[in-house]
Short mmCIF file of C-alpha atoms and ligand atoms in Angstrom, two decimals:
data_model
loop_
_atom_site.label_atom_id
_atom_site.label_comp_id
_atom_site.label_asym_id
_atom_site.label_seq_id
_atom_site.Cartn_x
_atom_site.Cartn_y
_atom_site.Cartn_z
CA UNK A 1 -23.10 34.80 -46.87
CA UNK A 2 -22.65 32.01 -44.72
CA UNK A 3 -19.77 29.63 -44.78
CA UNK A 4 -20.88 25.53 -45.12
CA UNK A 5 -21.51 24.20 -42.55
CA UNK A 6 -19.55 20.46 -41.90
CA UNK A 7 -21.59 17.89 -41.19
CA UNK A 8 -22.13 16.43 -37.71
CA UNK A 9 -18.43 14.98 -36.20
CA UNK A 10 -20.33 11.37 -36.22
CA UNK A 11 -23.52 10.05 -37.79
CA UNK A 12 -24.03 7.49 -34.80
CA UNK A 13 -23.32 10.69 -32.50
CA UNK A 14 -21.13 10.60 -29.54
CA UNK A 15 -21.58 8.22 -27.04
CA UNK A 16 -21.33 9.70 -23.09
CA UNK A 17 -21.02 7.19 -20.85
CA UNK A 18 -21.38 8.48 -17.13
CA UNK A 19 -19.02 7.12 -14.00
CA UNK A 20 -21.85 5.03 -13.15
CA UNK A 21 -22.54 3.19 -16.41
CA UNK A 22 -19.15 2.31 -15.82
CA UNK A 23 -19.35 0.70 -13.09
CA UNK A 24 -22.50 -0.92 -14.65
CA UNK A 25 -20.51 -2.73 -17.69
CA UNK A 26 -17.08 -2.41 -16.41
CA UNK A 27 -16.93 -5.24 -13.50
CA UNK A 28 -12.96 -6.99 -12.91
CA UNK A 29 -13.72 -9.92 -15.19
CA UNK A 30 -14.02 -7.16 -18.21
CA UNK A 31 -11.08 -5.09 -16.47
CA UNK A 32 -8.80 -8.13 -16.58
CA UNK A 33 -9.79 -9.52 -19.70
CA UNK A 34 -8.69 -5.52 -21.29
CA UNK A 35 -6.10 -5.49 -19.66
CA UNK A 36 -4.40 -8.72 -20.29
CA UNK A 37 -5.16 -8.35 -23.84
CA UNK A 38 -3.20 -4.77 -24.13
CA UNK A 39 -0.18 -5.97 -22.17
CA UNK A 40 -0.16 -8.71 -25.26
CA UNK A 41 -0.97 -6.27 -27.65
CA UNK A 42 2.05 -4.07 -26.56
CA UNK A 43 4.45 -6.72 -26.22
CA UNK A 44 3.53 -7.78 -29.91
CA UNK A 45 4.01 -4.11 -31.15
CA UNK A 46 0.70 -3.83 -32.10
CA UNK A 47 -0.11 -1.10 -29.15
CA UNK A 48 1.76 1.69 -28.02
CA UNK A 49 1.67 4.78 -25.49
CA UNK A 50 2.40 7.98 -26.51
CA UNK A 51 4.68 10.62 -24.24
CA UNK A 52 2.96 11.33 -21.12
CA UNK A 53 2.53 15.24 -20.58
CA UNK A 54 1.77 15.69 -16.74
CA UNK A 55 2.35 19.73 -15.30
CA UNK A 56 2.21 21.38 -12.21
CA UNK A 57 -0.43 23.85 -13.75
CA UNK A 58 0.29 26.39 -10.87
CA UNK A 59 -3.47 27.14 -9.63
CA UNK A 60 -5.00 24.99 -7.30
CA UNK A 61 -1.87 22.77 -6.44
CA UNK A 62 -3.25 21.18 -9.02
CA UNK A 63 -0.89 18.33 -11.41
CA UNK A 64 -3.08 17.80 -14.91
CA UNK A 65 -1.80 15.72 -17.75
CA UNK A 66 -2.86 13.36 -20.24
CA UNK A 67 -2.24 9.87 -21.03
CA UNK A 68 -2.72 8.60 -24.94
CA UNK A 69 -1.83 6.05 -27.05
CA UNK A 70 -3.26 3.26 -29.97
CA UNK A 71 -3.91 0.02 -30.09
CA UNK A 72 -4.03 -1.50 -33.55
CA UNK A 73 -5.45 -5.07 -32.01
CA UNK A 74 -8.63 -3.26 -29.76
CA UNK A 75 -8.43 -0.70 -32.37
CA UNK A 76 -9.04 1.87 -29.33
CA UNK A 77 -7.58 5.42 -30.37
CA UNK A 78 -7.73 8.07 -27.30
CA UNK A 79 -6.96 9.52 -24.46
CA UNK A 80 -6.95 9.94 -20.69
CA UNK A 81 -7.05 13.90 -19.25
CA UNK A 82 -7.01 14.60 -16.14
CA UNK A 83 -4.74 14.68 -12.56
CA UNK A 84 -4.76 15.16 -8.87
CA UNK A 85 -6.33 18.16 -7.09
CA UNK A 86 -5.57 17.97 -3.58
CA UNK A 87 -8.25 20.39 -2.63
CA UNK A 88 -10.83 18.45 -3.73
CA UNK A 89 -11.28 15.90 -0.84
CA UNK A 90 -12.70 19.19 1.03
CA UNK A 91 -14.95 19.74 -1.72
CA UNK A 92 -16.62 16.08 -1.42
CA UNK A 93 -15.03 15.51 -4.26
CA UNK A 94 -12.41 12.62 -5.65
CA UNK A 95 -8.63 14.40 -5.04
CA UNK A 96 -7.92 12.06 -8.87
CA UNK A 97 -9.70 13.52 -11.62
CA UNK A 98 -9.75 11.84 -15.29
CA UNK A 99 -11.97 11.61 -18.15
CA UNK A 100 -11.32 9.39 -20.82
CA UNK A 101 -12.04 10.53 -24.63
CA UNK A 102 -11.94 8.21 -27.30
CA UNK A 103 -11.28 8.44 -31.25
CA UNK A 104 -12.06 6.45 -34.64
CA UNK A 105 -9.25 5.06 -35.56
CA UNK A 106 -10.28 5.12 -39.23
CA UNK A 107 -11.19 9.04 -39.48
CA UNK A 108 -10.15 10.69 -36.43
CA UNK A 109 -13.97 11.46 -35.60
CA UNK A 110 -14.91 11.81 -31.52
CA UNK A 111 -16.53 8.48 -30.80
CA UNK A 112 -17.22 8.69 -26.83
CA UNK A 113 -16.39 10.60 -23.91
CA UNK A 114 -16.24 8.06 -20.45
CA UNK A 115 -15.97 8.80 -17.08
CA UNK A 116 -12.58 7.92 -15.71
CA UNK A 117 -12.45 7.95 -11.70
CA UNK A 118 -13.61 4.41 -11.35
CA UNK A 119 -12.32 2.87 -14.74
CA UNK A 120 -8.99 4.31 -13.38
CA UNK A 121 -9.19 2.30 -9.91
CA UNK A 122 -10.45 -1.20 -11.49
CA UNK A 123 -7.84 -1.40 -14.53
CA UNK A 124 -5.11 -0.25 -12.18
CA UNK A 125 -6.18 -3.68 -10.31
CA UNK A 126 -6.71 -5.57 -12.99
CA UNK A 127 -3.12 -4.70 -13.47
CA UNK A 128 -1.76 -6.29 -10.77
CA UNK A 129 -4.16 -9.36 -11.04
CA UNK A 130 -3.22 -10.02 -14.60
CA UNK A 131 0.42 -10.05 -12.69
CA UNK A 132 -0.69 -12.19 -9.93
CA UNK A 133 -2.42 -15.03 -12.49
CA UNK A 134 1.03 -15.20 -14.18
CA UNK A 135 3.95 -14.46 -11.67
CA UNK A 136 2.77 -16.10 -8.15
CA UNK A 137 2.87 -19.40 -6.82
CA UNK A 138 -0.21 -21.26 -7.59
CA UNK A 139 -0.02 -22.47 -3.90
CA UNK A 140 0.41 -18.96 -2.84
CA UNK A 141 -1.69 -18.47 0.49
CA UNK A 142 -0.83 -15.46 2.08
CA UNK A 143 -1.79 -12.17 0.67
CA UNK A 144 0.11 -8.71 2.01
CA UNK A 145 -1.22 -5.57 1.38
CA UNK A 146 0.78 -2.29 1.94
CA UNK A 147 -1.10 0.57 1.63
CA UNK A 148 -4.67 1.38 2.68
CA UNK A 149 -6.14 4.47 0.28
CA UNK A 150 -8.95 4.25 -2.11
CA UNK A 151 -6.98 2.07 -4.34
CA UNK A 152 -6.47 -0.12 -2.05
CA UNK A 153 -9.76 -2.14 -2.02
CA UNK A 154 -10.25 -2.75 -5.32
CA UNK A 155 -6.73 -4.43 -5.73
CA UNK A 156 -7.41 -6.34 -2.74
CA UNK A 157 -10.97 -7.72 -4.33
CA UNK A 158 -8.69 -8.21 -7.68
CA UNK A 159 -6.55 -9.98 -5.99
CA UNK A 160 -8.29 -12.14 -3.99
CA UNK A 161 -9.84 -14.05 -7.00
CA UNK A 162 -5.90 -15.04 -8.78
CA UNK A 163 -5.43 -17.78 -5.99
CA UNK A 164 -6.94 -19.69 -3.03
CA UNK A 165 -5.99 -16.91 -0.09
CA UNK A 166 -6.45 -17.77 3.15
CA UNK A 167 -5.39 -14.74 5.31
CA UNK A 168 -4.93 -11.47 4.69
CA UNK A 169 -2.14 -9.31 6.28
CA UNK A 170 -1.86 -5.36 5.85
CA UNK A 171 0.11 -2.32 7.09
CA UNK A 172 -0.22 1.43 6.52
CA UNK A 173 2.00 4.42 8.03
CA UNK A 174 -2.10 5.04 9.59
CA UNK A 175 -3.28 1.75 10.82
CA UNK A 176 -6.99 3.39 11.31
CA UNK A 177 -7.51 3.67 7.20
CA UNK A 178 -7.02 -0.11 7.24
CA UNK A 179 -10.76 -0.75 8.84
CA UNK A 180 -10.92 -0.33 4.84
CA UNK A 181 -9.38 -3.56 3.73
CA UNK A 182 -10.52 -5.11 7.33
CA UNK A 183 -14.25 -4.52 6.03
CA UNK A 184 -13.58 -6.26 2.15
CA UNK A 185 -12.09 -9.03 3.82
CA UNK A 186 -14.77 -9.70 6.74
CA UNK A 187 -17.29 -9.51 3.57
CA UNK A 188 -15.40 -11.90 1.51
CA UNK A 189 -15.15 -14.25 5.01
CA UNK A 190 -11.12 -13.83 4.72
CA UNK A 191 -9.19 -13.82 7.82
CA UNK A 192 -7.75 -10.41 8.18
CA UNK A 193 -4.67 -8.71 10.37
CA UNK A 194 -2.89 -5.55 10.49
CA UNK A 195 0.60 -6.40 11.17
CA UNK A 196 4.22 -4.77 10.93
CA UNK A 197 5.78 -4.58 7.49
CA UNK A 198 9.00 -7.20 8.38
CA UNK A 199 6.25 -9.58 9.81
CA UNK A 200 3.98 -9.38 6.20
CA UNK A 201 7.22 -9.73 4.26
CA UNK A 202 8.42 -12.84 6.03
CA UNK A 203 4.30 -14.61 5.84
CA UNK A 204 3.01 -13.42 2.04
CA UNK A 205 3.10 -15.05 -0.99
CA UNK A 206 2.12 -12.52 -2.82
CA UNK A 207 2.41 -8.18 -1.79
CA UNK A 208 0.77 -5.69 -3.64
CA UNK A 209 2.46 -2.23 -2.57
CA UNK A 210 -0.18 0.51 -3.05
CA UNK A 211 1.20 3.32 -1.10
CA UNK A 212 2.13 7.47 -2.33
CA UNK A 213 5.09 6.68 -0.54
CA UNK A 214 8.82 8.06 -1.73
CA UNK A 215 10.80 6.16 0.59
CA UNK A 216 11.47 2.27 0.61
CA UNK A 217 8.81 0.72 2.71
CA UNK A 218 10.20 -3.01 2.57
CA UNK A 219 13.62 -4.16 2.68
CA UNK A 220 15.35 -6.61 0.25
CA UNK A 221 16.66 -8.87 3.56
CA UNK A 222 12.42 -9.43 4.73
CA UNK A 223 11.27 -10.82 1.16
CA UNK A 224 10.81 -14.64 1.58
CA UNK A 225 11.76 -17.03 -1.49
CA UNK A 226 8.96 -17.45 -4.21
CA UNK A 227 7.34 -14.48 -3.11
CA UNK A 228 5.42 -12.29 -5.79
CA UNK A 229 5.46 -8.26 -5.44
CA UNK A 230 3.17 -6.18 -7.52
CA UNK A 231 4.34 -2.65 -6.97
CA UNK A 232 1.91 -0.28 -8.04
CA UNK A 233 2.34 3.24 -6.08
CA UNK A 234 5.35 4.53 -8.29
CA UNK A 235 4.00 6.30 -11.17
CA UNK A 236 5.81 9.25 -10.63
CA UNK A 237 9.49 10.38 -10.87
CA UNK A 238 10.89 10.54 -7.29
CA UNK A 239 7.88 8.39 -6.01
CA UNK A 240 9.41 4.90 -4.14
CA UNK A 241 8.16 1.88 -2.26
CA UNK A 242 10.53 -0.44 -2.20
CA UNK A 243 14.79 -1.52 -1.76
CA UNK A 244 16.18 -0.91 -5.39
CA UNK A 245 18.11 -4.21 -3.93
CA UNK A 246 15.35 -5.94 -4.29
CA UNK A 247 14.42 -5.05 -7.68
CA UNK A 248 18.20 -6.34 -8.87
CA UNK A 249 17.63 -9.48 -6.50
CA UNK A 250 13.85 -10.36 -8.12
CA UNK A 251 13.47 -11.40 -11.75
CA UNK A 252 11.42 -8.17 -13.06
CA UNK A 253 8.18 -7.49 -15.05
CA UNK A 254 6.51 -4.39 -15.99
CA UNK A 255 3.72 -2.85 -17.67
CA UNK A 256 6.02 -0.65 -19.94
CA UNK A 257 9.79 -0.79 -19.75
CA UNK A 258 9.73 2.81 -20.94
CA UNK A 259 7.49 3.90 -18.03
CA UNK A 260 9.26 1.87 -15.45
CA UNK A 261 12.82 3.15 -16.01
CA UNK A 262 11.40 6.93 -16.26
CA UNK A 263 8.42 7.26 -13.65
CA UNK A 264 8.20 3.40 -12.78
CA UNK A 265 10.24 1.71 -9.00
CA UNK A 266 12.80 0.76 -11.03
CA UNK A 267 13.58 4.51 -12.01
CA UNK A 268 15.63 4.61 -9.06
CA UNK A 269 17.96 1.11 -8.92
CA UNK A 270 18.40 2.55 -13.39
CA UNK A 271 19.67 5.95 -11.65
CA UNK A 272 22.48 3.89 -9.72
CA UNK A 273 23.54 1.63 -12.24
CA UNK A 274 22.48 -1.52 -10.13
CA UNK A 275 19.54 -1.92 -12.91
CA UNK A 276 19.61 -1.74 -16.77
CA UNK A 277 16.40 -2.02 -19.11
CA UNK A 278 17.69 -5.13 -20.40
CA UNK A 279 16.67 -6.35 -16.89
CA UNK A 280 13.08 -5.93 -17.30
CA UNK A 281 10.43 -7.98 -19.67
CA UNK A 282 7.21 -6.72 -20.58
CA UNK A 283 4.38 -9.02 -19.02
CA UNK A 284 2.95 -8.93 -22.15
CA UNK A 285 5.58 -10.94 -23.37
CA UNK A 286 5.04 -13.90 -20.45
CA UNK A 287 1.27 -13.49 -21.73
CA UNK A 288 1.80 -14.07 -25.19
CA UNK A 289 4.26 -17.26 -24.27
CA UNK A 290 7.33 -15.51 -25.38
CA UNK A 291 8.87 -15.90 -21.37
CA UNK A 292 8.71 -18.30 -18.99
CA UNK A 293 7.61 -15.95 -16.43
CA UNK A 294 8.17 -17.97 -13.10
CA UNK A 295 10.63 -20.31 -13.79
CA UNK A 296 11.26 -21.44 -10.01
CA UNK A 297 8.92 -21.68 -6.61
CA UNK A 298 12.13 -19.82 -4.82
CA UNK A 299 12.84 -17.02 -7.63
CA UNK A 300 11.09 -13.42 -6.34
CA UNK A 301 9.38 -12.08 -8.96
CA UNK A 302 8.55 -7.96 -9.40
CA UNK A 303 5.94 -6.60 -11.26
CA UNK A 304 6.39 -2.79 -11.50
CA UNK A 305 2.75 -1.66 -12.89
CA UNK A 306 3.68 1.96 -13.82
CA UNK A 307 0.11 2.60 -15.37
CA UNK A 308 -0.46 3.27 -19.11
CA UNK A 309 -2.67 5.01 -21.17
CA UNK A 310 -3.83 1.99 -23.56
CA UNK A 311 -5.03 0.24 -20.25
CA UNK A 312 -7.62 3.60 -19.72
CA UNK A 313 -8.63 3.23 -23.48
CA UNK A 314 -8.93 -0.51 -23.19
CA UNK A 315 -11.44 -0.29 -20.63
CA UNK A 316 -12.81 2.43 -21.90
CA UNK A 317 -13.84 0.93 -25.08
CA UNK A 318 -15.68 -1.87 -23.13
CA UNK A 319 -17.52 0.37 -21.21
CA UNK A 320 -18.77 2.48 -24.92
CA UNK A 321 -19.48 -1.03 -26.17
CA UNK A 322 -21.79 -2.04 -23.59
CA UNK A 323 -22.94 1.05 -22.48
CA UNK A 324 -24.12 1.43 -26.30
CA UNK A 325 -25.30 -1.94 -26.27
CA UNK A 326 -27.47 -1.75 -23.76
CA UNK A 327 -28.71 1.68 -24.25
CA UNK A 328 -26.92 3.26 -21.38
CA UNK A 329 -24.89 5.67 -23.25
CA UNK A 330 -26.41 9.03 -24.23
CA UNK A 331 -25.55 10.52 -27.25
CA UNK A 332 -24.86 14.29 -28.26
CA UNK A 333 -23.40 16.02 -31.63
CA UNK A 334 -21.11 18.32 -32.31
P1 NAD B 1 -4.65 7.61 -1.57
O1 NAD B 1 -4.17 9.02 -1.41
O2 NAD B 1 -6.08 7.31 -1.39
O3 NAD B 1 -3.82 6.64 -0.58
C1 NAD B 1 -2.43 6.76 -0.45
C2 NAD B 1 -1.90 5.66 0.44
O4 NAD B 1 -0.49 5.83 0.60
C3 NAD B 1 -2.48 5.66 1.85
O5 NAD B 1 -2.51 4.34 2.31
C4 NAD B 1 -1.44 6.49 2.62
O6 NAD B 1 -1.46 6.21 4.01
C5 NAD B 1 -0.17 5.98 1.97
N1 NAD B 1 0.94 6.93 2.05
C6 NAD B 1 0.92 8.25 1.78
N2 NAD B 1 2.15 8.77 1.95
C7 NAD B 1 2.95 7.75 2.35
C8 NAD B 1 4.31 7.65 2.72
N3 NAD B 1 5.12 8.72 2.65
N4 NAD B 1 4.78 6.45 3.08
C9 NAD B 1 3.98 5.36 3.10
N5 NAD B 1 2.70 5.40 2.77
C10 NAD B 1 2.17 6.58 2.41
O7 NAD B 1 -4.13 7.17 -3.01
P2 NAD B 1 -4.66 5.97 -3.93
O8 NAD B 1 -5.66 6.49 -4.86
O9 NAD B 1 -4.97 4.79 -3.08
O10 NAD B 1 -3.33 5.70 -4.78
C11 NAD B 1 -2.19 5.13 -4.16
C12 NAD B 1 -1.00 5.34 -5.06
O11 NAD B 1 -1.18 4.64 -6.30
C13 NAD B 1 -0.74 6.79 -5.45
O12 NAD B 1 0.64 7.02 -5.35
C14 NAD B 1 -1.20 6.88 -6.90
O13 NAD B 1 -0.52 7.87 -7.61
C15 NAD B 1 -0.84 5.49 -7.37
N6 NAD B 1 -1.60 5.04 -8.56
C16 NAD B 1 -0.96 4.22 -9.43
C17 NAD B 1 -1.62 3.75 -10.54
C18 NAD B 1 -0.93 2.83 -11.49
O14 NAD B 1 -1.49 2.54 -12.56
N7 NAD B 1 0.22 2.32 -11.16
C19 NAD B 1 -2.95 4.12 -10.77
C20 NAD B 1 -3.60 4.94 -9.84
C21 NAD B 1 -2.91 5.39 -8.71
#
């Protein structure tokens, strides 16, 4: 005899929504919006990341992991597989590699399964936008951009569109790769230059670091008063960017205080003693009017964005809704 059978995992069936719907529904409006909302949501306590589990998996050089968490406000329940193949590039293919797989929250059922290359690029910018619009200067005029990989452009276009920039200066340890940014700014009519890192520090307003660096690219001593950093390379132990002098000079802000203590740029100034979590506020909490934020045009300001899970399922959950909407999803069964 046959054993029953359960009934399909979900009566609307599972929605797949393919790296290009995403990049159909998901535009940086919809990333910020996300991603401003879970910052507030996890400064609240109604959102929060589980343990990151990220191995060496000893085939392929390969580093897979996954990324999970809930939040009770978007009620998005998932999580983010995935990692960095470094073979892959030869392959044609994207070295990062994530998928993004989300649950209801009220049974447990598979809802959707999303694409995560791109959604991983614009939320990581929306990151440091969602910084900008709260931490810099709203005179700021000068944007500095260190770092020239595939991140790279989209948090320059993310950017770009938190204040009125008028010039736009860049380095990278290979000044070729920065024909990337040189290209986003001639299309968005934005003066562009490549320049040495002391000479950015001591013009921008605002820096977004963007780099796989594990060394301090910029000193403490070339930071100008009322400048605005958004460091967003560090999301791995070891991994640096910038003087852990700087992070004890600045007034600090992070995605996760958790994250940026552990894996985050202030892991290393916490290893010395120079830093303790006390030091560091959750942006959420400047979001939801709980800090200041800014409270001077000469204080530095830090925003270590570390990367969370809950801002993958945020965006994620957006994409599913308008994918579905729309009818761009398809839809299997288990
Ligand atoms: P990429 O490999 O395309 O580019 C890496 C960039 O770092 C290039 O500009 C390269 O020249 C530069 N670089 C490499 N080694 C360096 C070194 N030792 N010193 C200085 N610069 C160096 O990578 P990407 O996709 O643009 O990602 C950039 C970084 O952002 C990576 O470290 C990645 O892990 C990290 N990241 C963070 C988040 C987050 O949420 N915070 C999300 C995605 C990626």
């Amino acid at each position: 005899m046959l054993a029953p059978v359960d009934p399909p995992t979900n009566k609307k069936g599972i929605s797949i929504v393919s790296e290009d719907v995403c990049q159909q529904t998901v535009g940086r409006p919809e990333a910020f919006t996300a991603v401003e909302n879970v910052f507030a949501a996890m400064a609240r306590g109604d959102a929060y990341n589980f343990p990151v589990v990220r191995e060496a998996i000893g085939h392929a050089d390969a580093l897979y992991g996954f990324k999970s968490g809930f939040d009770r406000a978007g009620m998005s329940l998932g999580v983010k597989s995935g990692g960095y193949w470094p073979g892959n590039a030869a392959k044609g293919l994207t070295n990062h590699q994530s998928t993004i797989i989300l649950f209801d929250p009220d049974t447990g059922q598979i809802k959707s399964i999303v694409g995560g290359n791109y959604l991983t690029a614009v939320r990581t910018a929306a990151s440091s936008a969602v910084s900008i619009a709260h931490l810099a200067r709203k005179d700021a005029k000068v944007l500095g951009m260190i770092g020239a990989g595939h991140q790279s452009t989209f948090q320059l276009r993310a950017a770009v569109e938190q204040r009125d920039f008028e010039k736009v200066l860049a380095w990278n340890p290979h000044p070729k790769n920065l024909v990337r940014l040189a290209t986003v700014c001639a299309e968005l009519g934005l003066p562009f230059e490549a320049v040495e890192r002391e000479q950015l520090c001591a013009e921008a307003d605002v820096i977004i670091t963007i780099t796989s660096a594990f060394e301090p690219l910029l000193r403490h001593e070339w930071i100008k008063p009322g400048t605005h950093i958004a460091c967003m390379g560090t999301d791995t132990k070891g991994k640096q960017e910038v003087d852990p002098a700087l992070l004890v000079a600045a007034t600090l802000f992070t995605d996760e205080i958790a994250q940026s203590i552990s894996i985050g740029e202030a892991q290393h100034a916490v290893a010395s003693g120079a830093l303790k979590a006390g030091d560091i506020t959750s942006l959420g909490d400047v979001i939801n009017g709980d800090h200041c934020g800014r409270s001077s045009a000469e204080e530095i300001t830090l925003f270590d964005g570390t990367g969370v899970g809950l801002q993958d399922l945020a965006v994620a959950s957006v994409a599913v809704q308008l994918a579905d909407e729309r009818k761009l999803s398809s839809k299997i069964s288990l």
